[in-house]
Each structure stands twice: as C-alpha cells, then as structure tokens.
Tab-separated table of C-alpha atoms and ligand atoms in Angstrom:
chain	number	residue	atom	x	y	z
A	1	ASP	CA	110.421	-7.283	-72.172
A	2	LEU	CA	113.578	-8.130	-70.296
A	3	PRO	CA	113.198	-10.469	-67.366
A	4	TYR	CA	115.108	-8.187	-64.956
A	5	PRO	CA	115.155	-4.459	-64.214
A	6	THR	CA	117.431	-2.546	-66.561
A	7	GLU	CA	117.768	0.433	-64.288
A	8	ILE	CA	119.750	-0.050	-61.073
A	9	ARG	CA	119.397	2.751	-58.528
A	10	GLU	CA	122.645	3.611	-56.811
A	11	TYR	CA	122.976	5.698	-53.667
A	12	LEU	CA	126.186	7.014	-52.117
A	13	TYR	CA	125.918	7.921	-48.443
A	14	LYS	CA	128.595	9.530	-46.324
A	15	ILE	CA	128.266	8.248	-42.799
A	16	LEU	CA	130.318	9.461	-39.803
A	17	VAL	CA	131.587	7.208	-37.013
A	18	ILE	CA	132.554	9.334	-34.019
A	19	GLY	CA	133.137	9.070	-30.267
A	20	ASP	CA	135.992	9.120	-27.767
A	21	LEU	CA	139.406	7.509	-28.092
A	22	GLY	CA	139.496	3.723	-28.026
A	23	THR	CA	135.735	3.177	-27.934
A	24	GLY	CA	135.921	0.805	-30.898
A	25	LYS	CA	135.004	2.904	-33.952
A	26	THR	CA	137.663	1.397	-36.151
A	27	SER	CA	136.938	-2.110	-34.844
A	28	ILE	CA	133.214	-1.734	-35.597
A	29	ILE	CA	133.934	-0.620	-39.131
A	30	LYS	CA	136.447	-3.396	-39.722
A	31	ARG	CA	134.005	-5.973	-38.401
A	32	TYR	CA	131.177	-4.506	-40.531
A	33	VAL	CA	133.132	-4.126	-43.768
A	34	HIS	CA	135.743	-6.987	-43.602
A	35	ASN	CA	134.409	-9.188	-40.840
A	36	ILE	CA	137.692	-9.097	-38.952
A	37	PHE	CA	138.628	-8.160	-35.384
A	38	SER	CA	141.928	-7.487	-33.646
A	39	THR	CA	142.711	-6.846	-30.003
A	40	ASN	CA	145.670	-4.601	-31.006
A	41	TYR	CA	144.924	-0.934	-30.484
A	42	LYS	CA	146.283	1.321	-33.184
A	43	SER	CA	144.718	4.757	-32.651
A	44	THR	CA	143.407	6.373	-35.802
A	45	ILE	CA	145.221	9.496	-36.957
A	46	GLY	CA	142.884	12.101	-38.425
A	47	VAL	CA	140.356	10.161	-40.475
A	48	ASP	CA	140.174	6.812	-42.236
A	49	PHE	CA	137.720	5.636	-44.866
A	50	ALA	CA	135.932	2.451	-45.629
A	51	LEU	CA	133.401	1.531	-48.242
A	52	LYS	CA	130.622	-0.964	-47.757
A	53	VAL	CA	128.542	-1.832	-50.868
A	54	ILE	CA	125.142	-3.274	-50.121
A	55	GLN	CA	122.640	-4.861	-52.458
A	56	TRP	CA	119.678	-3.285	-50.705
A	57	SER	CA	117.061	-4.726	-53.042
A	58	PRO	CA	117.133	-6.254	-56.560
A	59	ASP	CA	117.268	-2.828	-58.122
A	60	THR	CA	118.927	-0.763	-55.408
A	61	VAL	CA	122.620	-0.597	-54.468
A	62	ILE	CA	123.855	1.428	-51.530
A	63	ARG	CA	127.487	2.551	-51.162
A	64	MET	CA	128.177	3.480	-47.585
A	65	GLN	CA	131.247	5.698	-47.306
A	66	LEU	CA	132.239	5.328	-43.645
A	67	TRP	CA	134.322	8.146	-42.194
A	68	ASP	CA	136.244	6.731	-39.222
A	69	ILE	CA	137.160	9.844	-37.299
A	70	ALA	CA	139.924	9.626	-34.681
A	71	GLY	CA	138.718	10.165	-31.098
A	72	GLN	CA	141.524	12.634	-30.569
A	73	GLU	CA	139.981	14.878	-33.255
A	74	LYS	CA	137.480	16.023	-30.626
A	75	PHE	CA	139.721	18.948	-29.814
A	76	SER	CA	141.230	19.503	-33.254
A	77	GLY	CA	138.805	21.993	-34.754
A	78	LEU	CA	138.767	19.898	-37.941
A	79	THR	CA	135.481	18.134	-37.314
A	80	ARG	CA	133.522	20.697	-39.296
A	81	VAL	CA	135.548	19.704	-42.370
A	82	TYR	CA	135.047	16.020	-41.777
A	83	TYR	CA	131.336	16.342	-41.145
A	84	LYS	CA	130.587	18.179	-44.353
A	85	GLU	CA	127.801	16.614	-46.405
A	86	ALA	CA	127.375	13.601	-44.116
A	87	VAL	CA	123.878	12.163	-44.147
A	88	ALA	CA	124.025	10.159	-40.946
A	89	ALA	CA	126.274	9.266	-38.012
A	90	LEU	CA	127.054	6.572	-35.440
A	91	VAL	CA	128.263	7.781	-32.066
A	92	VAL	CA	130.230	5.123	-30.173
A	93	TYR	CA	131.028	4.838	-26.489
A	94	ASP	CA	132.728	2.104	-24.438
A	95	ILE	CA	130.495	0.575	-21.729
A	96	THR	CA	133.520	-0.111	-19.517
A	97	ARG	CA	134.586	3.602	-19.401
A	98	PRO	CA	132.008	6.052	-17.994
A	99	ASN	CA	133.866	9.113	-19.313
A	100	THR	CA	133.240	7.946	-22.881
A	101	PHE	CA	129.506	7.931	-22.150
A	102	GLU	CA	129.714	11.397	-20.561
A	103	ALA	CA	131.344	12.608	-23.802
A	104	VAL	CA	128.449	11.380	-25.966
A	105	PRO	CA	126.314	14.561	-25.600
A	106	LYS	CA	129.372	16.600	-26.510
A	107	TRP	CA	129.929	14.640	-29.730
A	108	LYS	CA	126.235	14.924	-30.550
A	109	ALA	CA	126.233	18.689	-29.960
A	110	ASP	CA	129.381	19.056	-32.055
A	111	LEU	CA	127.558	17.217	-34.897
A	112	ASP	CA	124.391	19.217	-34.654
A	113	THR	CA	126.093	22.572	-34.673
A	114	LYS	CA	128.263	21.692	-37.721
A	115	VAL	CA	126.154	19.564	-40.060
A	116	SER	CA	122.519	19.190	-41.119
A	117	LEU	CA	120.502	17.780	-43.965
A	118	PRO	CA	119.822	19.975	-47.022
A	119	ASP	CA	116.352	20.772	-45.600
A	120	GLY	CA	117.897	21.959	-42.331
A	121	GLN	CA	116.909	18.922	-40.241
A	122	PRO	CA	119.517	17.285	-38.062
A	123	ILE	CA	121.127	14.219	-39.580
A	124	PRO	CA	119.906	10.853	-38.254
A	125	VAL	CA	122.195	9.573	-35.493
A	126	VAL	CA	122.359	6.227	-33.705
A	127	LEU	CA	124.153	5.533	-30.431
A	128	LEU	CA	126.330	2.421	-30.066
A	129	ALA	CA	127.110	1.096	-26.574
A	130	ASN	CA	130.162	-0.936	-27.575
A	131	LYS	CA	132.218	-3.728	-25.987
A	132	MET	CA	129.105	-5.540	-24.770
A	133	ASP	CA	131.216	-8.725	-24.521
A	134	LEU	CA	132.862	-7.080	-21.470
A	135	GLN	CA	129.544	-6.298	-19.809
A	136	ASP	CA	129.471	-6.511	-15.951
A	137	GLU	CA	127.872	-4.768	-12.967
A	138	ALA	CA	130.015	-1.684	-13.540
A	139	SER	CA	129.004	-1.228	-17.179
A	140	VAL	CA	127.621	2.172	-18.152
A	141	GLY	CA	124.146	2.978	-19.410
A	142	LEU	CA	122.575	-0.344	-20.216
A	143	ASP	CA	119.190	0.077	-18.483
A	144	GLY	CA	116.706	0.052	-21.320
A	145	GLU	CA	114.403	2.762	-20.003
A	146	GLU	CA	117.258	5.057	-19.027
A	147	MET	CA	118.860	4.628	-22.373
A	148	GLU	CA	115.638	5.344	-24.248
A	149	GLN	CA	115.229	8.534	-22.191
A	150	PHE	CA	118.873	9.455	-22.884
A	151	CYS	CA	118.285	8.969	-26.628
A	152	GLU	CA	115.165	11.101	-26.537
A	153	ASP	CA	116.891	13.854	-24.527
A	154	ASN	CA	119.941	13.947	-26.777
A	155	GLY	CA	118.349	13.454	-30.189
A	156	PHE	CA	119.430	9.920	-30.957
A	157	LEU	CA	116.976	7.844	-33.000
A	158	LYS	CA	117.865	4.652	-31.184
A	159	TRP	CA	120.685	2.865	-29.295
A	160	PHE	CA	122.253	-0.565	-29.836
A	161	GLY	CA	124.444	-2.608	-27.560
A	162	THR	CA	127.283	-3.742	-29.837
A	163	SER	CA	130.398	-5.843	-29.753
A	164	ALA	CA	132.985	-5.693	-32.536
A	165	LYS	CA	134.658	-8.636	-30.896
A	166	ASP	CA	131.578	-10.906	-30.964
A	167	ASN	CA	130.024	-9.291	-34.044
A	168	ARG	CA	126.956	-8.328	-32.079
A	169	ASN	CA	124.242	-5.917	-33.348
A	170	ILE	CA	126.470	-4.084	-35.808
A	171	ASP	CA	124.603	-5.202	-38.925
A	172	ASP	CA	121.305	-4.379	-37.191
A	173	ALA	CA	122.452	-0.888	-36.238
A	174	ALA	CA	123.684	-0.201	-39.768
A	175	ARG	CA	120.525	-1.487	-41.288
A	176	PHE	CA	118.385	0.666	-38.977
A	177	LEU	CA	120.401	3.738	-39.893
A	178	LEU	CA	120.192	3.016	-43.657
A	179	GLU	CA	116.427	2.652	-43.421
A	180	GLU	CA	116.263	6.026	-41.704
A	181	ILE	CA	118.369	7.559	-44.440
A	182	MET	CA	116.253	5.999	-47.154
A	183	HIS	CA	113.034	7.357	-45.492
A	184	ARG	CA	114.424	10.861	-45.742
A	185	GLU	CA	115.220	10.615	-49.489
B	1	GTP	P1	140.612	5.850	-31.905
B	1	GTP	O1	140.962	5.602	-33.343
B	1	GTP	O2	141.855	6.116	-31.067
B	1	GTP	O3	139.626	6.991	-31.722
B	1	GTP	O4	139.944	4.533	-31.277
B	1	GTP	P2	138.770	3.644	-31.887
B	1	GTP	O5	137.483	4.164	-31.372
B	1	GTP	O6	138.913	3.489	-33.344
B	1	GTP	O7	139.007	2.240	-31.138
B	1	GTP	P3	139.566	0.876	-31.788
B	1	GTP	O8	138.598	0.298	-32.734
B	1	GTP	O9	140.932	1.108	-32.277
B	1	GTP	O10	139.574	-0.063	-30.528
B	1	GTP	C1	140.279	0.253	-29.315
B	1	GTP	C2	140.559	-1.003	-28.544
B	1	GTP	O11	139.351	-1.593	-28.085
B	1	GTP	C3	141.267	-2.077	-29.366
B	1	GTP	O12	142.202	-2.768	-28.547
B	1	GTP	C4	140.135	-3.036	-29.757
B	1	GTP	O13	140.559	-4.355	-29.921
B	1	GTP	C5	139.209	-2.927	-28.548
B	1	GTP	N1	137.794	-3.164	-28.883
B	1	GTP	C6	137.078	-2.566	-29.875
B	1	GTP	N2	135.835	-3.060	-29.906
B	1	GTP	C7	135.787	-3.986	-28.948
B	1	GTP	C8	134.701	-4.847	-28.507
B	1	GTP	O14	133.592	-4.863	-28.971
B	1	GTP	N3	135.044	-5.685	-27.478
B	1	GTP	C9	136.288	-5.731	-26.887
B	1	GTP	N4	136.483	-6.599	-25.891
B	1	GTP	N5	137.280	-4.914	-27.281
B	1	GTP	C10	137.035	-4.074	-28.326
B	2	MG	MG1	140.201	4.376	-34.702
C-alpha cells in the first residue's frame, strides 16, 4: 500500500462578491488571495476574476473562482449573466456609508431572483460589514442582535465584520462559506 492517498478530490466553486460601489469588494479579494492592500481606489469595470487554491484537507483541494463584480453593475442588467452557476456569494457593505447597507437587501433580492442551486435552494450567502478599522459611533449595523435579525430576515447565513486594510475576519468568513458549500455537496 502507498503511504499517502492516491486520489485527490478537487472542487471548483464559483463565488460571487457583490455590493455597492467602493465598499471594498476588490480590496477584500486582493487581501484574501494575494495578501495585499492599497488605499488607491480604482473602480472595477464589469467583472474581475481571482482564483484562490486551498488545500482543504490532505486529500481535498478547493479552487475558489472569485467573481469580483463592479458595484456599478447594479443597474446594468448584466448581473444574471454574471451570477450563472455560482454556488455561493459574499455581499459587502461599507460601515461608514449607510446607503451601502440600505442597498444590501436589493443585492440579495437580485441574487435570489437570478440564481439558485441545482436543487432549487437559494445559494448560501454571507454578509460582510467592511472597513471595520474605521469603526466609530456613526458606523452602520454593528449591534450583534440587530445584525442577526437582519441576517435572518434577509436570508444571510451569517455576518462578519471585516477589514481588508487590517486583514480582519476575511479568512474566517471565507472558511465559513466554504464549509456551507461543502455541506450542500
Ligand atoms: P467597485 O469596484 O467600484 O464596486 O468598488 P469595490 O467594492 O471593489 O471597492 P474597492 O475594493 O476598490 O475599495 C474602495 C476604496 O475603499 C479603496 O480606496 C480602498 O482602499 C478602500 N477600502 C477597502 N476596504 C477597506 C477597509 O477595510 N478599510 C479601509 N479603511 N479602506 C478600505
Ligand atoms: Mg472593485
């Protein structure tokens, strides 16, 4: 017998990252995939892609294909095309800008009307409250109980307070989402 497994299981998952303009979608992906952060804002045009390869266990490799969708695509009518065959999503808002939080249910509704799992169930979605490094009294939606209620009301599995700048909670959020995807396999 060989001392190691001969069969490696590989999974490819298409995961959407959506939310309003400037909330930090590209920054979160860059932090997660390349461990870099820049304060320069270069708005995404259309959609960008990133691949994160994860050795999930000794015999399991996960390829996360991250679809970084421009905030301005909210009104483009193209989201249906982008969402096709996605198995999960992250919805990002900016805790310093209330209007980006108010837009969260709209993004979620857009998702739910345009994509679902092969068995008809909604895809698993996690909410990211980003720019936590800028948190102050005026920050939006950080009360734990309120946020849990918001998640329940709007069909989010869970929320995480993240910072692309400080590399806060991004790995945890991604891991949680992957576990949810794996459960549904
Ligand atoms: P669009 O592509 O236009 O939809 O925006 P986006 O959601 O991809 O936002 P992007 O990642 O480009 O970030 C917008 C601005 O916010 C940039 O100046 C980033 O440096 C900044 N930013 C992103 N994440 C954080 C964060 O966690 N903390 C702080 N302080 N700034 C952040
Ligand atoms: Mg972007």
